[in-house]
Coordinates of C-alpha atoms and ligand atoms in Angstrom, one line a residue:
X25 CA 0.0 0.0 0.0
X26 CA 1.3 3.2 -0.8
X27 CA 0.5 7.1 -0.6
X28 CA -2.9 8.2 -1.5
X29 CA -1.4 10.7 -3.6
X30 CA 1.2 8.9 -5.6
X31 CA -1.6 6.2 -6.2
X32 CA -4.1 8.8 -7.6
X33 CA -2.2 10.9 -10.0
X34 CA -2.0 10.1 -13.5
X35 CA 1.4 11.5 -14.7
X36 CA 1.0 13.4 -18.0
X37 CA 4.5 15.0 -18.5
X38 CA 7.8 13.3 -19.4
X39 CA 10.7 14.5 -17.2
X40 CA 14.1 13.3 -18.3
X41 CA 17.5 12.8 -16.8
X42 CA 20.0 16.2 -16.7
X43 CA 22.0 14.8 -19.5
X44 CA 24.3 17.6 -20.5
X45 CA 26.2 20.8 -19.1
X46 CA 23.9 23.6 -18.7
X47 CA 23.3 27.2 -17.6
X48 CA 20.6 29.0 -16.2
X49 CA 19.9 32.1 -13.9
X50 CA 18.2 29.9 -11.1
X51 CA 19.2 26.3 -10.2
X52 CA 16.7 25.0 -7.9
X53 CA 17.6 21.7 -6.1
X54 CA 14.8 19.5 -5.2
X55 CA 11.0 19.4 -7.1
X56 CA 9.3 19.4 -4.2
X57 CA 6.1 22.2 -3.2
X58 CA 8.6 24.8 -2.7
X59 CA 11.1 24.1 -5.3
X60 CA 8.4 23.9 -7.6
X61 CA 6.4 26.8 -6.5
X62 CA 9.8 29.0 -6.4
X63 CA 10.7 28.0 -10.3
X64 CA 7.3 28.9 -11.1
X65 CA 7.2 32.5 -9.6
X66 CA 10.7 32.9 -11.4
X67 CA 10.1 31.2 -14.5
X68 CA 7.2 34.0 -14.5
X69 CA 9.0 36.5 -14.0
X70 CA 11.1 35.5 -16.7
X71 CA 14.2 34.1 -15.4
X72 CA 15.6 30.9 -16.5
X73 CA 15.2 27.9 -14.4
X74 CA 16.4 24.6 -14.1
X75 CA 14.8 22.0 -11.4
X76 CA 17.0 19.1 -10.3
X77 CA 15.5 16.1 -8.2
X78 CA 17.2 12.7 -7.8
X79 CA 13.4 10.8 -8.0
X80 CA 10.2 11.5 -9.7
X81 CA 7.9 14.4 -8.8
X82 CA 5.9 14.3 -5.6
X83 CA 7.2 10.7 -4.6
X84 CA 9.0 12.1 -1.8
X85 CA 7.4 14.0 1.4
X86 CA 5.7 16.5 -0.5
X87 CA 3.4 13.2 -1.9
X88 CA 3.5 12.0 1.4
X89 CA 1.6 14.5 3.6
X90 CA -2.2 15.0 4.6
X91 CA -1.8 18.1 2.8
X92 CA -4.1 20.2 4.5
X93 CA -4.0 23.9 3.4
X94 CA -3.4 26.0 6.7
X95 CA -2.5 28.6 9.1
X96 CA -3.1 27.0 12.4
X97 CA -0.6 24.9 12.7
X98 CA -1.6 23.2 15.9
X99 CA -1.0 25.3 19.1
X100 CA 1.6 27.2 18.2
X101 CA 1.0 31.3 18.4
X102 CA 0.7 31.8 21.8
X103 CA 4.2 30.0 22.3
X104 CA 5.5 32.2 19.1
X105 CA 4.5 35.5 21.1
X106 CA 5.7 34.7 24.3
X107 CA 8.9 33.5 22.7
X108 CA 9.4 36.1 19.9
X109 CA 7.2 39.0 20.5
X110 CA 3.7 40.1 19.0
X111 CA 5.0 41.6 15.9
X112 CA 6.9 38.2 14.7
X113 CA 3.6 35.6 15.8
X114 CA 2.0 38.3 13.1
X115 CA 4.4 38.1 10.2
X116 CA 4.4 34.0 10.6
X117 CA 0.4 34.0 11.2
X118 CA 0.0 36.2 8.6
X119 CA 2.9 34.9 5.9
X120 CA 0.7 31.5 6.2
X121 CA -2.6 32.8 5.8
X122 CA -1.3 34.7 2.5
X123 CA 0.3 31.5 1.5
X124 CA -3.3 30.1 1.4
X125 CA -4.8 32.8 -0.8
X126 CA -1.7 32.4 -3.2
X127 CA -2.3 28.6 -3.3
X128 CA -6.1 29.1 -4.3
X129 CA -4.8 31.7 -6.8
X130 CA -2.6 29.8 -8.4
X131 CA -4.9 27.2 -8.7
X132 CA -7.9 29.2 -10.3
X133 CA -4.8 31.2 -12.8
X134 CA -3.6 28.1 -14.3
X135 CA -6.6 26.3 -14.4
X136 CA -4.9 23.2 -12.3
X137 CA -7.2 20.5 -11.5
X138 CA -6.1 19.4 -8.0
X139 CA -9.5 18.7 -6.0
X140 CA -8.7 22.2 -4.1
X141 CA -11.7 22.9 -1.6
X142 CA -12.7 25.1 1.1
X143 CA -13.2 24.0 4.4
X144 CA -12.2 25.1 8.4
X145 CA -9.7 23.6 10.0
X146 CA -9.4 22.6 14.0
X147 CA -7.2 21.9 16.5
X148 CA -9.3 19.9 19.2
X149 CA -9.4 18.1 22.6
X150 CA -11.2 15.4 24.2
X151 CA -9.4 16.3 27.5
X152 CA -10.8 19.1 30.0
X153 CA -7.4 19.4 31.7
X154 CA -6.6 21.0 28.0
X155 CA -9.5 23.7 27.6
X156 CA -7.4 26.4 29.3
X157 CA -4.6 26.0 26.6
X158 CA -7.0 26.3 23.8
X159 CA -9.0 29.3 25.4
X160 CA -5.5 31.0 25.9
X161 CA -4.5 30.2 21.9
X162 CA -7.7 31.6 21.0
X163 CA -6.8 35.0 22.9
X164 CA -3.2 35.0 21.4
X165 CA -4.8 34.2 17.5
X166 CA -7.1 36.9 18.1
X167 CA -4.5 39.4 19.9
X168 CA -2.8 39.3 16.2
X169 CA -6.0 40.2 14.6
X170 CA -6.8 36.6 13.4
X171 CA -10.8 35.6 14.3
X172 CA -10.4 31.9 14.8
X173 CA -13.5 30.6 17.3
X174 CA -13.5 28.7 20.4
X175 CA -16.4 25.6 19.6
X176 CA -17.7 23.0 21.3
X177 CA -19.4 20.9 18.4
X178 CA -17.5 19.6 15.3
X179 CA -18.3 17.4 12.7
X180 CA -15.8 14.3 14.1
X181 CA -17.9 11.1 14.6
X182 CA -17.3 12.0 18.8
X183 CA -17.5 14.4 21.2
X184 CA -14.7 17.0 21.6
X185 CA -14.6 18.9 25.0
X186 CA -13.5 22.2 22.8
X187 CA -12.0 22.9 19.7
X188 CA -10.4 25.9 17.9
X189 CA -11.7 26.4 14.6
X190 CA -9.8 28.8 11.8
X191 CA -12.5 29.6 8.9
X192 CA -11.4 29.7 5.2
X193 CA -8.7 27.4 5.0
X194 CA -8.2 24.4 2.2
X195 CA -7.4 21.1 0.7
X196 CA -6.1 20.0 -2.1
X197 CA -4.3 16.8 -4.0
X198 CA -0.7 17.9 -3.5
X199 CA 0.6 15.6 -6.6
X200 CA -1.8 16.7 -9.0
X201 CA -1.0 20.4 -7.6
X202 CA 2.7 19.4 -8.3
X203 CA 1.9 18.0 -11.8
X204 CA 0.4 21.5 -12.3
X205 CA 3.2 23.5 -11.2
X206 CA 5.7 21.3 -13.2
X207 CA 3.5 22.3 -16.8
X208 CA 3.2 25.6 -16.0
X209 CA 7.1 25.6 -15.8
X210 CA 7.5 24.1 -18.8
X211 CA 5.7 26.2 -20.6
X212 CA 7.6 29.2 -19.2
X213 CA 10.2 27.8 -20.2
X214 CA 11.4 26.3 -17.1
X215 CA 13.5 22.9 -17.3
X216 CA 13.0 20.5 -14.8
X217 CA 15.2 17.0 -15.0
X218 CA 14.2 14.0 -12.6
X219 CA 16.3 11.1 -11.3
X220 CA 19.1 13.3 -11.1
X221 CA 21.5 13.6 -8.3
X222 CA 23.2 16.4 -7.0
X223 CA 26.6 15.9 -5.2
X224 CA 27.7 19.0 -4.4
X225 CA 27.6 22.9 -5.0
X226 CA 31.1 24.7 -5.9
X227 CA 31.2 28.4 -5.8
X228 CA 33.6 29.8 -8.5
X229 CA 34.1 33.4 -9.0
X230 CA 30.7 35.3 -9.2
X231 CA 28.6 31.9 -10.0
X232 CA 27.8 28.7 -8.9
X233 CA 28.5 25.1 -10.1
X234 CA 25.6 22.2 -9.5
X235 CA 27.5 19.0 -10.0
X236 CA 25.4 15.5 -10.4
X237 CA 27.3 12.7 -11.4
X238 CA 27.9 13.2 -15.2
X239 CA 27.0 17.1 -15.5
X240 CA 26.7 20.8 -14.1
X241 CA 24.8 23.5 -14.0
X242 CA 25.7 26.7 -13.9
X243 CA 24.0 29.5 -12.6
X244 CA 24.0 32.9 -10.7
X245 CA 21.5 31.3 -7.9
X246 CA 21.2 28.5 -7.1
X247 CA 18.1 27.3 -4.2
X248 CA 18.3 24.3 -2.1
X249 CA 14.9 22.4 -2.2
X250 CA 15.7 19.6 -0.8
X251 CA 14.1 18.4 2.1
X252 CA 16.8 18.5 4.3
X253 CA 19.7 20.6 3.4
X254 CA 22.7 18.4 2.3
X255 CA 25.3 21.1 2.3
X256 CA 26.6 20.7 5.9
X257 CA 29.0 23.7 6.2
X258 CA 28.8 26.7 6.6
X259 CA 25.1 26.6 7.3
X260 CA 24.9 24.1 10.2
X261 CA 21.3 23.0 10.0
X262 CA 22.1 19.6 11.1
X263 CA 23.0 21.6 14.1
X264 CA 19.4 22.8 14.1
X265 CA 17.0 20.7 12.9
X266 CA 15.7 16.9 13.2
X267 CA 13.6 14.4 12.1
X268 CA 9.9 12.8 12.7
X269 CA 8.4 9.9 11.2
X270 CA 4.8 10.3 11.2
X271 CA 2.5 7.3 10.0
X272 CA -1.3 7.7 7.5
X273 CA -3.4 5.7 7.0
X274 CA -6.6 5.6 4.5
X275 CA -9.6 4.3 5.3
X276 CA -12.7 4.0 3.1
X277 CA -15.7 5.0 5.7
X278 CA -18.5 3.6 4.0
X279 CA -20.0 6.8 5.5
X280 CA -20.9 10.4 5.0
X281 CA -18.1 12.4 4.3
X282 CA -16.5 14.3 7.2
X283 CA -16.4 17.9 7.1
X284 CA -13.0 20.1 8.1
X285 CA -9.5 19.0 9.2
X286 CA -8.7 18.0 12.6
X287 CA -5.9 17.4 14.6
X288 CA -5.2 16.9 18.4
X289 CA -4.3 19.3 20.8
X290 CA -1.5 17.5 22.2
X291 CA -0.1 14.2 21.8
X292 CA -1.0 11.4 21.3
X293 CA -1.6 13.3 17.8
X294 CA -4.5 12.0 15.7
X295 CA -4.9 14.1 12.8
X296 CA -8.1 13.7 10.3
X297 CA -8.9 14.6 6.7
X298 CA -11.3 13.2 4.2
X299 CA -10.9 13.0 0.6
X300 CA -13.5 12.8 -2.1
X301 CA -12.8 9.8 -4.7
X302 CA -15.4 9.0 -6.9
X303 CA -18.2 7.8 -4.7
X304 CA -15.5 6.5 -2.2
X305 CA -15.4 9.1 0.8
X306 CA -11.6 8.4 2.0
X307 CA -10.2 9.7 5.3
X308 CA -6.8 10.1 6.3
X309 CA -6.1 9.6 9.8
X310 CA -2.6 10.4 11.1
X311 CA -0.2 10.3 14.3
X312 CA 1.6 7.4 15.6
X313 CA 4.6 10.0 15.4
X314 CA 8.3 9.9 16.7
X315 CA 11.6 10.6 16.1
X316 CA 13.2 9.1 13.1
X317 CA 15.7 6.5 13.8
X318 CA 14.3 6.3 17.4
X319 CA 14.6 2.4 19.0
X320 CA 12.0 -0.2 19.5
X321 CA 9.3 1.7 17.1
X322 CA 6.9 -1.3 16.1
X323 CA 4.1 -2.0 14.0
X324 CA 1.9 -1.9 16.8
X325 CA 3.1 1.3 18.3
X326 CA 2.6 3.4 14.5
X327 CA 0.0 1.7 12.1
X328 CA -1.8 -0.4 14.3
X329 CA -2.8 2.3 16.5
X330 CA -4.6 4.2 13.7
X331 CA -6.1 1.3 12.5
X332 CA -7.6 0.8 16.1
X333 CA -8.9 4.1 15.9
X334 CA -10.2 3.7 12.2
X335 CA -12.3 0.6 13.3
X336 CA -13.4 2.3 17.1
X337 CA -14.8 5.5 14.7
X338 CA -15.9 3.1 11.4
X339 CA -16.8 -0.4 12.7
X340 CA -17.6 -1.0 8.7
X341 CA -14.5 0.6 7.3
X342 CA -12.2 -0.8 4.5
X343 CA -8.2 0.0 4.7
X344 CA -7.4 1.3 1.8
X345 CA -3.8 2.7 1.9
X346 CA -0.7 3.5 4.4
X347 CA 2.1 5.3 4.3
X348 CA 4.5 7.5 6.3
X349 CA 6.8 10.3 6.4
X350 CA 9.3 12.3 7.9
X351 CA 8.9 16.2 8.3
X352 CA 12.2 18.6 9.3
X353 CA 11.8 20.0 13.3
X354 CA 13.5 23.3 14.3
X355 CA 14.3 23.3 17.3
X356 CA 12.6 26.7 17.9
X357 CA 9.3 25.5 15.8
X358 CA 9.9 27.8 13.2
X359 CA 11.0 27.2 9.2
X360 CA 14.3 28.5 8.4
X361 CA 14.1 30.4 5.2
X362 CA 15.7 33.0 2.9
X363 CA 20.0 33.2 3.2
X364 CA 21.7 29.7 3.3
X365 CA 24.4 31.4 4.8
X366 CA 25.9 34.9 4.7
X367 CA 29.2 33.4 3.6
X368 CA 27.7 32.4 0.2
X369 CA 25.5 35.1 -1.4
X370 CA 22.9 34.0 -3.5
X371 CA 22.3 30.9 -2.1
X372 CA 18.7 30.3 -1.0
X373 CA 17.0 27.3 1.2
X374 CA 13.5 26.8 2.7
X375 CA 13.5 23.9 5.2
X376 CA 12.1 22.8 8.7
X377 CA 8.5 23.4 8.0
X378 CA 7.7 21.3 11.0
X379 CA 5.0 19.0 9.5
X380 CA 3.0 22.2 7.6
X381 CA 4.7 22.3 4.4
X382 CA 1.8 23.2 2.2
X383 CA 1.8 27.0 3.4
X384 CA 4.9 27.3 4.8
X385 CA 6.8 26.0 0.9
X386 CA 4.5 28.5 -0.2
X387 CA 5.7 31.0 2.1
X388 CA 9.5 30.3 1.4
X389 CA 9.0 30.4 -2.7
X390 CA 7.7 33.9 -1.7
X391 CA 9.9 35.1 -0.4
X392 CA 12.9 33.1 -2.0
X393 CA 11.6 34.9 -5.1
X394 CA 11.1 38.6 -3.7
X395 CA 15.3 37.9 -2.8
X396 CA 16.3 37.2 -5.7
X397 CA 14.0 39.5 -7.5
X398 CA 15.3 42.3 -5.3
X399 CA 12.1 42.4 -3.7
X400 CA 11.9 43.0 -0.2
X401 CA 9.7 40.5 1.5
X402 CA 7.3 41.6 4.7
X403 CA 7.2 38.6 6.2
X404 CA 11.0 37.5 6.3
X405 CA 12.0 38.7 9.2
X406 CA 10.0 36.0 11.1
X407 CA 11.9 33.0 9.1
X408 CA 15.5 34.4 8.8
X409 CA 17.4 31.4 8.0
X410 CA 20.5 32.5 9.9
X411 CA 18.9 34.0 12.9
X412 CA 21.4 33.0 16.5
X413 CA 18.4 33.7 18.4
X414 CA 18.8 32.3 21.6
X415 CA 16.7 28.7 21.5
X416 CA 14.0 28.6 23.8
X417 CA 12.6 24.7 24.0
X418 CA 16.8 24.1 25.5
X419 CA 15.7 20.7 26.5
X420 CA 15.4 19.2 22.9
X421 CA 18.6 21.1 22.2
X422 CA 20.4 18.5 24.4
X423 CA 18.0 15.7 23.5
X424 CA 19.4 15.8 19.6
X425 CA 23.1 16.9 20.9
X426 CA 23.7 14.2 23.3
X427 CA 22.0 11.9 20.5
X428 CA 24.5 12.9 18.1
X429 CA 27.0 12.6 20.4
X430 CA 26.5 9.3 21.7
X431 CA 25.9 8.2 18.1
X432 CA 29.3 9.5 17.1
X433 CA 31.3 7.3 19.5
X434 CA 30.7 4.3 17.8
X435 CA 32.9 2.1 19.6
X436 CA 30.5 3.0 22.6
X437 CA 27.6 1.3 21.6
X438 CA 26.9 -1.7 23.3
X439 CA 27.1 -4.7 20.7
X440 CA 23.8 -6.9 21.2
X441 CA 25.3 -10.7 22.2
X442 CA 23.5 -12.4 19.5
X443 CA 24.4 -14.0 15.9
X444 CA 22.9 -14.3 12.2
X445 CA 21.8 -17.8 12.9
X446 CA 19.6 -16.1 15.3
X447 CA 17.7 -13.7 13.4
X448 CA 14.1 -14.0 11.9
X449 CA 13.2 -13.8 8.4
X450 CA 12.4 -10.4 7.9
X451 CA 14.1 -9.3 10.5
X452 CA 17.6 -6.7 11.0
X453 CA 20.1 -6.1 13.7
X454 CA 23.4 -4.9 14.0
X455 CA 26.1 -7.5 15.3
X456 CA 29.9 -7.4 15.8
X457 CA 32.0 -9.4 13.4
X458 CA 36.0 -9.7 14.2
X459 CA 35.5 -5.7 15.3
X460 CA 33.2 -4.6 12.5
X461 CA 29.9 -3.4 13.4
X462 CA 28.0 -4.9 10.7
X463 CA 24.1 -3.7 10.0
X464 CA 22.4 -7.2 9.0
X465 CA 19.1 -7.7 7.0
X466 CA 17.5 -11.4 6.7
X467 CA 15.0 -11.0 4.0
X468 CA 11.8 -13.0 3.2
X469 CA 13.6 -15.7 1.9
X470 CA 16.5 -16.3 4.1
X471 CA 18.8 -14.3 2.5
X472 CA 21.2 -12.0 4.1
X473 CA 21.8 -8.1 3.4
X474 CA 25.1 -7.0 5.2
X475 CA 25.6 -2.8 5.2
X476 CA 27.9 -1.1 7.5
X477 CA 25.3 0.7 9.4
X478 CA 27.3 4.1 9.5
X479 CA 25.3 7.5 8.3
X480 CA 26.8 8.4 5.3
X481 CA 26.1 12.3 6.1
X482 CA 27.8 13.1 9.8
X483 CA 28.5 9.5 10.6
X484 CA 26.0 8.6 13.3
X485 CA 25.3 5.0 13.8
X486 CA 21.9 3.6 12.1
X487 CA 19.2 1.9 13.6
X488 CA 17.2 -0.5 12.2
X489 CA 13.5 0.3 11.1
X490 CA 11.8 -3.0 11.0
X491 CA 8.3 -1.8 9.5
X492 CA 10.0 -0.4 6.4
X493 CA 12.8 -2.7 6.6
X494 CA 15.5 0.1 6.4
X495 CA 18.2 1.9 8.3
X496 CA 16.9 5.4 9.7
X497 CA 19.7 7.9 11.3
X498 CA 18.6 9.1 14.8
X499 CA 20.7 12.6 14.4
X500 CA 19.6 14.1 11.7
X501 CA 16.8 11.4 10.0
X502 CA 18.2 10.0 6.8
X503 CA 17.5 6.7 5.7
X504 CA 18.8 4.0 3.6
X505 CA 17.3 0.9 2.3
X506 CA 18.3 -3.1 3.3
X507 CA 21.2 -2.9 0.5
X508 CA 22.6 0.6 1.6
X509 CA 20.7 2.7 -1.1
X510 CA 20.4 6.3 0.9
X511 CA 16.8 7.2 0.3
X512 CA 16.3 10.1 2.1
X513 CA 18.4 13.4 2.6
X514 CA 20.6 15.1 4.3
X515 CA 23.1 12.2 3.5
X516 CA 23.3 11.4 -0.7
X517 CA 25.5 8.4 -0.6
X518 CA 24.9 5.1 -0.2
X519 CA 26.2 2.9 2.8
X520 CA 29.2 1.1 2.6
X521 CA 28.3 -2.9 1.3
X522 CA 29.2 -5.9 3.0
X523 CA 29.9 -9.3 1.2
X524 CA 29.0 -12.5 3.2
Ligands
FES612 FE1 23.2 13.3 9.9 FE2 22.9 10.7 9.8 S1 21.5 12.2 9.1 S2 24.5 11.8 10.7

């Protein structure tokens, strides 16, 4: 079973792989919503882009998400004013909302068929104890001129004790939204080349060089879309930002469709969406989150408990898909965007959206493009990629650095006393061969899949991810499948292969 969204779309373009040297104004890295949306405000504009991505369009987080369309990104402004003042909670509050209204616009300009409706969104509780946090959100939202409404009855198939509803927000089918963006860019004479690899980014003189493994592109700017920036210094966002795996599931409900989006006040998060398919009414339910490449993480502790859920609120429903996904954290729970660094001019990023990447890539294209355009942006200031601000949640600080540091010393880890004969089918562990640490996988059929189970980006130790059946970094998230191939960013190579 795979993503909803990736199932859905038909594909009607042909994307190739970069196979030449090439120049452009704008090299964007990564055909994800906010690459995409930032070559097609440029590509407007006039300027000549070039997309890279190393897989197809949308098969990566962006055609992952519940994509729901939003400003209220759970509880969140009454922290961002207490930590950063009234006048920044505005810009972010206020960036998002905009982001909405630029979504809907594009989507009624270029005529793109992506199932786009209206409909409120909530954050809810079934707690009491957590009334007083939503009353005081509610104050906050409306302190910054935003009239979001404390309710007491939703549309959910249960009762809430309270629930904060923002009016006017949206849906949409990101892939077919992608798909949208990717003709449009054609047809402005954009390029965009998939299964394309980037290894690295040279600066020379007053331009840059984007080198995959055959080719380069050379350009004055160059943006880095990837999910997680792979460029490790300067910069330092592995310094800054981690990963969770989140886990959705779709269920058909063999019942009315269910009105708004919904998510939890607090954990554990369940977050709901329905989608309209044919005379299916799906709905997405979604939580079961962690940290990627966290231990003991089980079937039973992700899918199963949404499943439970699914059957407690739809005795009669079908499971129709599952899929999960891992979103950038900052550690101060906002996106970092605009400067990569301000040792390298001209180079852009737009990461750590913090599991609300369908405003906030739009946010970041915005004002991506208003930098290189010249423009200058109102809302920047709240997103500054290279603020020091002092960090105020301290205590996940030391979580993720004492995680990368006790991941670093390798030799530190204590070696499980076990052997290969011992291992299940379909099962992985790491065991200690003549002083190698050696990451094993036993497949279906008996057969052995020997990595070394070293991250390939900062060299943290893997762990072994027995749902997916792959090994998922617990520093900085990436992840790389049973026979080493790296599958998700910040590292980009492959594990080192052992032979048995
Ligand atoms: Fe950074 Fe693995 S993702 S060390």
């Amino acid at each position: 079973m795979n993503s909803y969204w990736i199932e859905s779309t038909e594909v009607d373009v042909n994307f190739f792989t970069l196979a030449e040297n090439l120049s452009c104004d704008v090299c964007i890295i990564g055909a994800g919503l906010f690459g995409l949306t930032t070559a097609y405000y440029l590509s407007k504009k006039g300027l000549n882009v070039i997309v890279l991505d190393k897989s197809e369009i949308g098969e990566k987080v962006s055609g992952h998400t519940t994509a729901k369309i939003t400003s209220q990104h759970g509880i969140i402004y009454n922290y961002l004013i207490q930590s950063f003042g009234t006048d920044i909670a505005k810009k972010y509050l206020f960036a998002n909302e905009e982001a909405i209204k630029n979504i809907k616009e594009i989507v009624s300009t270029e005529n793109i068929n992506c199932d786009l409706i209206n409909q409120s969104n909530y954050v809810y509780t079934t707690n009491n104890d957590e009334i007083d946090i939503l009353k005081k959100e509610v104050q906050a939202v409306k302190s910054l001129g935003f009239n979001c409404q404390f309710v007491e009855k939703t549309s959910l198939p249960f009762e809430v004790c309270g629930a904060i509803m923002f009016p006017n927000q949206s849906s949409f089918h990101p892939r077919k939204y992608m798909i949208g963006l990717c003709n449009c860019i054609l047809n402005n004479s954009g390029q965009i080349f998939t299964n394309t690899l980037v290894y690295d980014v040279k600066k020379e003189d007053n331009y840059y060089k984007t080198i995959t493994s055959n080719h380069c592109i050379k350009s004055k700017y160059v943006v880095l879309a990837t999910h997680y920036p792979f460029i490790n210094f300067p910069g330092f966002y592995f310094t800054k930002m981690y990963q969770e795996t989140s886990y959705i599931i779709g269920i058909d409900t063999k019942e009315d469709f269910l009105d708004g989006m919904y998510i939890t006040a607090q954990a554990p998060t369940y977050s709901f969406r329905a989608v309209k398919d044919g005379n299916k009414n799906i709905l997405l339910i979604g939580g079961g989150n962690h940290k990627t490449g966290a231990d003991n993480i089980s079937y039973n502790s992700t899918y199963a408990l949404l499943e439970k859920k699914a059957k407690e609120l739809y005795p009669n429903c079908e499971l129709l898909y599952k899929w999960n996904t891992r979103d950038c954290i900052t550690l101060d729970k906002v996106p970092y965007i605009g400067e990569f660094s301000s040792l390298l001019p001209n180079m852009y990023v737009g990461t750590g959206f913090n599991k609300w990447g369908m405003t906030s890539s739009n946010v970041a294209a915005n004002i991506v493009t208003d930098n290189i355009l010249g423009i200058k942006n109102k809302y920047e200031k709240a997103f500054t990629s290279t603020r020091l601000k002092p960090i105020k949640n301290i205590g996940e600080v030391k979580n993720m650095l004492k995680q990368t540091a006790s991941s670093l010393v390798v030799k530190k880890i204590k070696i499980p006393d076990s052997n290969i004969q011992d291992l299940k089918n379909g099962d992985g562990k790491i065991i200690e061969i003549d002083g190698n640490k050696i990451g094993i996988y036993k497949d279906s059929s008996g057969n052995m899949h020997a990595v070394k189970p070293t991250c390939t980006h900062l060299g943290c130790t893997l762990s072994w991810n027995n749902i997916d059946k792959t090994w998922d970094c617990p520093c900085h998230g990436s992840r790389f499948d049973y026979n080493g191939i790296n599958i998700y960013d910040p590292a980009i190579k492959n594990l080192e292969i052992y032979n048995l």
